[in-house]
mmCIF file of C-alpha atoms in Angstrom:
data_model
loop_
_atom_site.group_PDB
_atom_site.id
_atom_site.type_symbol
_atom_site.label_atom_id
_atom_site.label_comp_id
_atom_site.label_asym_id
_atom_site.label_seq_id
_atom_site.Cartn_x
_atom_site.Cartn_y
_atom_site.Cartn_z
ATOM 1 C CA UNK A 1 194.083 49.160 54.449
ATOM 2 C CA UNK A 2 191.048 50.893 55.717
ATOM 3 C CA UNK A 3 188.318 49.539 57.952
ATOM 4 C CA UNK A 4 184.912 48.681 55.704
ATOM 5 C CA UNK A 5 183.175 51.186 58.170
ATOM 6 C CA UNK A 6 185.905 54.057 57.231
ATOM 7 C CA UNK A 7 185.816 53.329 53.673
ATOM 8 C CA UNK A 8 182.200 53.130 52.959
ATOM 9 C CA UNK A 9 181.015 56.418 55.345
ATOM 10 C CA UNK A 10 180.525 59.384 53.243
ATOM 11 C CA UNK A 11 183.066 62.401 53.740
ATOM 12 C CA UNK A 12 181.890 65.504 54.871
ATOM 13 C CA UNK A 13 180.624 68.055 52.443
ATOM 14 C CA UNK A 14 183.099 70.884 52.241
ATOM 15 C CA UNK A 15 182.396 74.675 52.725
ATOM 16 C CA UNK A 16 181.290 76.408 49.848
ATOM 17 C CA UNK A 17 184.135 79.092 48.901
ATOM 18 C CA UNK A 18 183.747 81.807 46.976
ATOM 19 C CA UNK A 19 186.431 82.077 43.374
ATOM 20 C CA UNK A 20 188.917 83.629 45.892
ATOM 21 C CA UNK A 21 188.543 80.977 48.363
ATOM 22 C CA UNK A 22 187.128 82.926 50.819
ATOM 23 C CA UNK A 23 183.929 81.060 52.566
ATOM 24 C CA UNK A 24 180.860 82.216 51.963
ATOM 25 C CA UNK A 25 179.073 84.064 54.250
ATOM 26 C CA UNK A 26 175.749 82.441 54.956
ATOM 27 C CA UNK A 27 172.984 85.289 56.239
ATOM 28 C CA UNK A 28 169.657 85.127 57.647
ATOM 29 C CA UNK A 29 167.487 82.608 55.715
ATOM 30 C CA UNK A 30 165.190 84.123 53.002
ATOM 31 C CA UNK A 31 167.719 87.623 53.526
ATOM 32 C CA UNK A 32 170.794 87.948 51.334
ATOM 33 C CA UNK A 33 173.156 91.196 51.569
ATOM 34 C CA UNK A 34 172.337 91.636 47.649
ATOM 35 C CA UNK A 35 168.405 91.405 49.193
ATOM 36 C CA UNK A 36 169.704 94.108 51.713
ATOM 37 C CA UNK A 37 170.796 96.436 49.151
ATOM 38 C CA UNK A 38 168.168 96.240 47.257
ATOM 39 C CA UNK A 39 165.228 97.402 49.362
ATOM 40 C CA UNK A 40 168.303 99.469 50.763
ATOM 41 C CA UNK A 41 168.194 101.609 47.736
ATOM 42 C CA UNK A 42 164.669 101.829 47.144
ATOM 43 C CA UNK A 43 164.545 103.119 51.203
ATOM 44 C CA UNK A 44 167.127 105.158 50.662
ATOM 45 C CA UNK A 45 164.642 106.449 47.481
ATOM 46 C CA UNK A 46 161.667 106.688 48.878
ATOM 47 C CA UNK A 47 162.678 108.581 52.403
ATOM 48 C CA UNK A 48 165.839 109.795 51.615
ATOM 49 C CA UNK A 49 168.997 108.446 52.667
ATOM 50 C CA UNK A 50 169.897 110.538 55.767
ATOM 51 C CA UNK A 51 166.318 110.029 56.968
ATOM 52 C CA UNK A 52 166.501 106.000 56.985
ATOM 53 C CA UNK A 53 167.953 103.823 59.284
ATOM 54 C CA UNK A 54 169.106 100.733 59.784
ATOM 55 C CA UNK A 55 166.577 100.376 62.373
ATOM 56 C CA UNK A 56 163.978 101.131 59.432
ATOM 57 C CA UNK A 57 165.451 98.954 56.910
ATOM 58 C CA UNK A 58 165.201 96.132 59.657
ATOM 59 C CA UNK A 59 161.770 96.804 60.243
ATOM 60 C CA UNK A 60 160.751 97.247 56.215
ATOM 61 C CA UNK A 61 162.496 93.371 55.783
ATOM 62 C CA UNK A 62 161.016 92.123 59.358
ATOM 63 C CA UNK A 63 164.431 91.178 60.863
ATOM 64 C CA UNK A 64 166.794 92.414 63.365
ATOM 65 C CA UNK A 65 169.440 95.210 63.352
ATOM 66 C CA UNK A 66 171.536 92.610 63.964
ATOM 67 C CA UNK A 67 170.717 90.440 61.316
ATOM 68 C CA UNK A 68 171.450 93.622 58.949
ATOM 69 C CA UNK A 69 174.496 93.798 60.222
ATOM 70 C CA UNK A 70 175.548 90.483 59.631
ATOM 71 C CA UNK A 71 175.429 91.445 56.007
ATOM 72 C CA UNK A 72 176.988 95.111 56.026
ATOM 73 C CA UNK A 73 179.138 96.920 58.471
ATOM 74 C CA UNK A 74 176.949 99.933 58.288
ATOM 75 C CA UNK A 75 174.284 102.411 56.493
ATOM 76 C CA UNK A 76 177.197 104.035 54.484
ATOM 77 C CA UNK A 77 178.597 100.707 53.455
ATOM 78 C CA UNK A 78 175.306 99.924 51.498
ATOM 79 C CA UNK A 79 174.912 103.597 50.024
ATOM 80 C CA UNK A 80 178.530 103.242 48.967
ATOM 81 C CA UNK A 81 177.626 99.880 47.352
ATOM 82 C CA UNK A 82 174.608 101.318 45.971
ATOM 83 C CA UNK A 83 176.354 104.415 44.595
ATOM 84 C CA UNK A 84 179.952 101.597 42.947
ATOM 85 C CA UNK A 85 177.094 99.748 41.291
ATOM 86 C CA UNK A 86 175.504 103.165 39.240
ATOM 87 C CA UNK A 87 179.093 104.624 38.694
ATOM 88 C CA UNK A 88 180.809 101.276 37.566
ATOM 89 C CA UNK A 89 178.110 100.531 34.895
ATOM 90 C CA UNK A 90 178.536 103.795 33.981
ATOM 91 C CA UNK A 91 182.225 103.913 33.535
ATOM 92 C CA UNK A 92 182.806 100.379 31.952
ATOM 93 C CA UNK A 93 180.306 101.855 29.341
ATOM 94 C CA UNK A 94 182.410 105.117 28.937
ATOM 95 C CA UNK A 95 185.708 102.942 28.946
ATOM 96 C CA UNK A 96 184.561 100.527 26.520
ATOM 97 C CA UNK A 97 182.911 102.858 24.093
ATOM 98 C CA UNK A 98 186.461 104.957 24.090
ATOM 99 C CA UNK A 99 188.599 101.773 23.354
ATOM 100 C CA UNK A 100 186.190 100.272 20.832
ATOM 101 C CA UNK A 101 187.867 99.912 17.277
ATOM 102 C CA UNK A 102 185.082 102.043 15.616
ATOM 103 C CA UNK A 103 186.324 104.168 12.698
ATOM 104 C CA UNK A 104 185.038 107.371 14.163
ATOM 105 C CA UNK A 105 185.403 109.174 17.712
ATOM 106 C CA UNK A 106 181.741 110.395 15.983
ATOM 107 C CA UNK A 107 180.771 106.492 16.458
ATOM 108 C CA UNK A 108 182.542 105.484 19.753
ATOM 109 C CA UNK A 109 180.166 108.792 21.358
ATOM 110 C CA UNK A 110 176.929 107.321 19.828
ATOM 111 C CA UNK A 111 177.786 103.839 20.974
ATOM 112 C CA UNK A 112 178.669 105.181 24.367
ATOM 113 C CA UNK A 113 175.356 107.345 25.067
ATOM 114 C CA UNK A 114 173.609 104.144 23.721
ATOM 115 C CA UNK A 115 175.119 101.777 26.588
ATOM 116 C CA UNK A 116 174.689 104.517 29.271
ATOM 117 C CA UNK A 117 171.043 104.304 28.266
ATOM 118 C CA UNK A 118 171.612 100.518 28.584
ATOM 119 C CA UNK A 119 173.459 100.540 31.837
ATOM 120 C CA UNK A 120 170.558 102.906 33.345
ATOM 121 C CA UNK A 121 167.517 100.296 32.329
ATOM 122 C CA UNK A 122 169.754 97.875 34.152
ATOM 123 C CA UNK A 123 170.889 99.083 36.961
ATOM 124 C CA UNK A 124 167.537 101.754 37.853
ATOM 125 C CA UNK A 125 167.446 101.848 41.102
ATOM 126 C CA UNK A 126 171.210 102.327 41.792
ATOM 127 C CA UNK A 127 171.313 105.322 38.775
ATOM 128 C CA UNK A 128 168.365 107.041 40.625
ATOM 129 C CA UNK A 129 169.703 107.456 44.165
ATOM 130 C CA UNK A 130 173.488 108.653 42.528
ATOM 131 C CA UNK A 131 171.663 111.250 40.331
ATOM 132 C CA UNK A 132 170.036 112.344 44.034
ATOM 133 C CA UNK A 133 173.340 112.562 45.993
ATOM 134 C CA UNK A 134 174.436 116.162 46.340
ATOM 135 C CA UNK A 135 177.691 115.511 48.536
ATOM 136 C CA UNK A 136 176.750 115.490 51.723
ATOM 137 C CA UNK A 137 179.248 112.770 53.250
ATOM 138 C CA UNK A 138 182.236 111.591 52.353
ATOM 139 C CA UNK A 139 180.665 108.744 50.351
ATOM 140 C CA UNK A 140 178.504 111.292 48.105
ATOM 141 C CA UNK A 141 181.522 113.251 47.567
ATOM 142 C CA UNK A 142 183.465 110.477 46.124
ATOM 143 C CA UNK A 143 180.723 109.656 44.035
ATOM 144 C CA UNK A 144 180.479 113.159 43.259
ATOM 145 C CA UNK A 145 183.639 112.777 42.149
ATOM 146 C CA UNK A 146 183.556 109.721 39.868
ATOM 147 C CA UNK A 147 180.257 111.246 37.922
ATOM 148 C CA UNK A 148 182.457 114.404 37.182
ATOM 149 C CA UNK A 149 185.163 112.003 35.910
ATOM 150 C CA UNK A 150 182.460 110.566 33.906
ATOM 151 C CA UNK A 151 181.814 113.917 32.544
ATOM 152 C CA UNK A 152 184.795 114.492 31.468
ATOM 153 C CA UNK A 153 185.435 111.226 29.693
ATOM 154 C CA UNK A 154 181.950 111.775 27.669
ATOM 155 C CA UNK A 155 182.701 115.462 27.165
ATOM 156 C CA UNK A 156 186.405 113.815 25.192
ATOM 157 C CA UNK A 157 184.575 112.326 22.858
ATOM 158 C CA UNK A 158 182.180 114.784 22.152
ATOM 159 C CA UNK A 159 185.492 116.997 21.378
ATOM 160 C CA UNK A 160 187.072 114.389 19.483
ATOM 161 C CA UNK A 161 183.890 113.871 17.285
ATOM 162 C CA UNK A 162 183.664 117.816 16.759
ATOM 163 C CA UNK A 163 187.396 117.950 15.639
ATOM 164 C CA UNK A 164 186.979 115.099 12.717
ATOM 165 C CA UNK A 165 184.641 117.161 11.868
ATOM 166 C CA UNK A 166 181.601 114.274 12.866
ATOM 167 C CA UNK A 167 179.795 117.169 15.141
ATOM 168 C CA UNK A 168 179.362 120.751 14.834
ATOM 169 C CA UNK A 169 181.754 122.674 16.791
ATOM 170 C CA UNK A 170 180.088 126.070 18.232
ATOM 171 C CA UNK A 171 179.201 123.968 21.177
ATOM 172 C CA UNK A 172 181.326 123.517 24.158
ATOM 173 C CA UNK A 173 182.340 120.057 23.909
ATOM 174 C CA UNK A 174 181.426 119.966 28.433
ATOM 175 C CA UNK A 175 177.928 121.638 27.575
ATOM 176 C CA UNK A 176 176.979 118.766 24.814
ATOM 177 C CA UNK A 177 178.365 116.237 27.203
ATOM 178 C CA UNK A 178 175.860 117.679 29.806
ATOM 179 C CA UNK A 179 172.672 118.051 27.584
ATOM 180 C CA UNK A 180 173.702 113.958 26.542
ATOM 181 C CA UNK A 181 173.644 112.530 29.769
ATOM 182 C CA UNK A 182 171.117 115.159 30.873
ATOM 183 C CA UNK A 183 168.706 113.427 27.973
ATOM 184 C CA UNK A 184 170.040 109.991 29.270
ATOM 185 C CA UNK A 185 169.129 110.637 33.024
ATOM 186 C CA UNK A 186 165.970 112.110 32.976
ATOM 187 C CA UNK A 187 164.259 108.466 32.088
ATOM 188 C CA UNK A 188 164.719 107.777 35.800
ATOM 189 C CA UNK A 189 161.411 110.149 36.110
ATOM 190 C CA UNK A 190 159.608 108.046 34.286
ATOM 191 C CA UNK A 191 160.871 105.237 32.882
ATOM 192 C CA UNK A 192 159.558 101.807 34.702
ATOM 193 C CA UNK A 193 161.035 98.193 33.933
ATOM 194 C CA UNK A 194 158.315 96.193 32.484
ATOM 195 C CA UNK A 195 156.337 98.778 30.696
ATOM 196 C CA UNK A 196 154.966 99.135 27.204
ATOM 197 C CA UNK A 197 158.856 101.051 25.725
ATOM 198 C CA UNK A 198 161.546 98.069 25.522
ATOM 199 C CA UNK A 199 164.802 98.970 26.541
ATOM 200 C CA UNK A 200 166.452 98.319 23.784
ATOM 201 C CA UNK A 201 163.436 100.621 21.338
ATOM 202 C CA UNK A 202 164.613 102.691 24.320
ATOM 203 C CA UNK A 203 168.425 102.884 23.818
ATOM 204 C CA UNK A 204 167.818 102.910 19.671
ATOM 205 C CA UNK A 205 165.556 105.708 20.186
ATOM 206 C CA UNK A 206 167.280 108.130 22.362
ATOM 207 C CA UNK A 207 170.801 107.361 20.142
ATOM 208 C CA UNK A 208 168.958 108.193 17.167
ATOM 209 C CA UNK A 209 167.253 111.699 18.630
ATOM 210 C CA UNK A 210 170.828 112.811 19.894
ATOM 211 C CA UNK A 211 172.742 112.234 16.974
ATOM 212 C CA UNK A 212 169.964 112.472 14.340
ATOM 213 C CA UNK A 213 167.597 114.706 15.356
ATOM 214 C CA UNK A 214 163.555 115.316 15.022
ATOM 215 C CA UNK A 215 164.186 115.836 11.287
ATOM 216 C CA UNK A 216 162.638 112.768 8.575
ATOM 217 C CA UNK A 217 165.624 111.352 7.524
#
């Protein structure tokens, strides 16, 4: 039997894991690494990614270089992070929208331009600095990479709509897919969480002009 003192002391607490069981990695007080990212990205924005540093993002959040890098390896590390967050929105919306059980390929494309305008609302930030990354590192290229995959995907649907006969077909399916997302993307110029357009008015809206058109229905 065990002692009154062992019995009645309190255990220690244990570590916090993550649902892996990994422990959690405990930064700088006030500083996460999703913090990081986030004034990462608007840095990355504002100066342009090859002309910030980590040195300047330390600065901007008044902490060490060292303190950054307990959070992230490196600069690429966050715009790779940065870049994963825009594309994988972009594609679950594309890959959900293609294996939804809608009657019409016609459908699945207006459901899918609606939750890229969805995903973009969301994730703002992230959307603008992929739609500035030419391919200038190994990084942009493989983002490059995913967006044309993207393409693609979108530009499937758009084919598969014109052949059920759902869209007109003297349009390459590649150039719709293009003018969709190019309508889709272009809110990152001025669209601004918080202002007087909701995001969902916002998704309805654009859906409705792409498919429907300026005409009184």
């Amino acid at each position: 039997m065990a002692d009154a003192a062992s019995s009645s002391s309190p255990s220690a607490p244990s570590a916090p894991t993550t649902p892996t069981g990994a422990p959690v990695r405990r930064g700088r007080p006030g500083y996460d690494q999703a913090t990081v990212l986030r004034r990462a990205i608007e840095l990355f924005i504002e100066r342009g990614y090859d002309r910030t540093s980590v040195g300047d993002l330390a600065r901007d959040l008044g902490i060490s270089k060292s303190a950054i890098y307990h959070h992230v390896p490196s600069k690429e590390h966050l715009l790779a992070a940065a870049l994963d967050e825009a594309l994988d929105g972009l594609s679950a919306a594309l890959d959900a929208a293609v294996a939804a059980p809608a009657p019409s390929a016609a459908e699945r494309l207006r459901s899918a331009i609606h939750q890229s305008v969805e995903i973009l609302v969301e994730h703002l930030p992230a959307v603008t600095l992929l739609l500035r990354v030419r391919g200038n590192s190994p990084v942009e290229l493989a983002a490059v990479e995913r967006r044309r995959a993207i393409d693609e995907q979108l530009a499937g649907l758009v084919a598969a709509a014109a052949a059920e006969g759902s869209l007109r077909d003297d349009i390459a399916p590649d150039l719709i897919s293009r003018l969709l997302f190019g309508m889709v993307n272009s809110l990152v110029e001025w669209y601004r969480p918080g202002g007087p357009v909701d995001a969902a008015v916002l998704a309805d809206s654009i859906t409705a002009l792409a498919f429907d058109g300026l005409r009184r229905p």
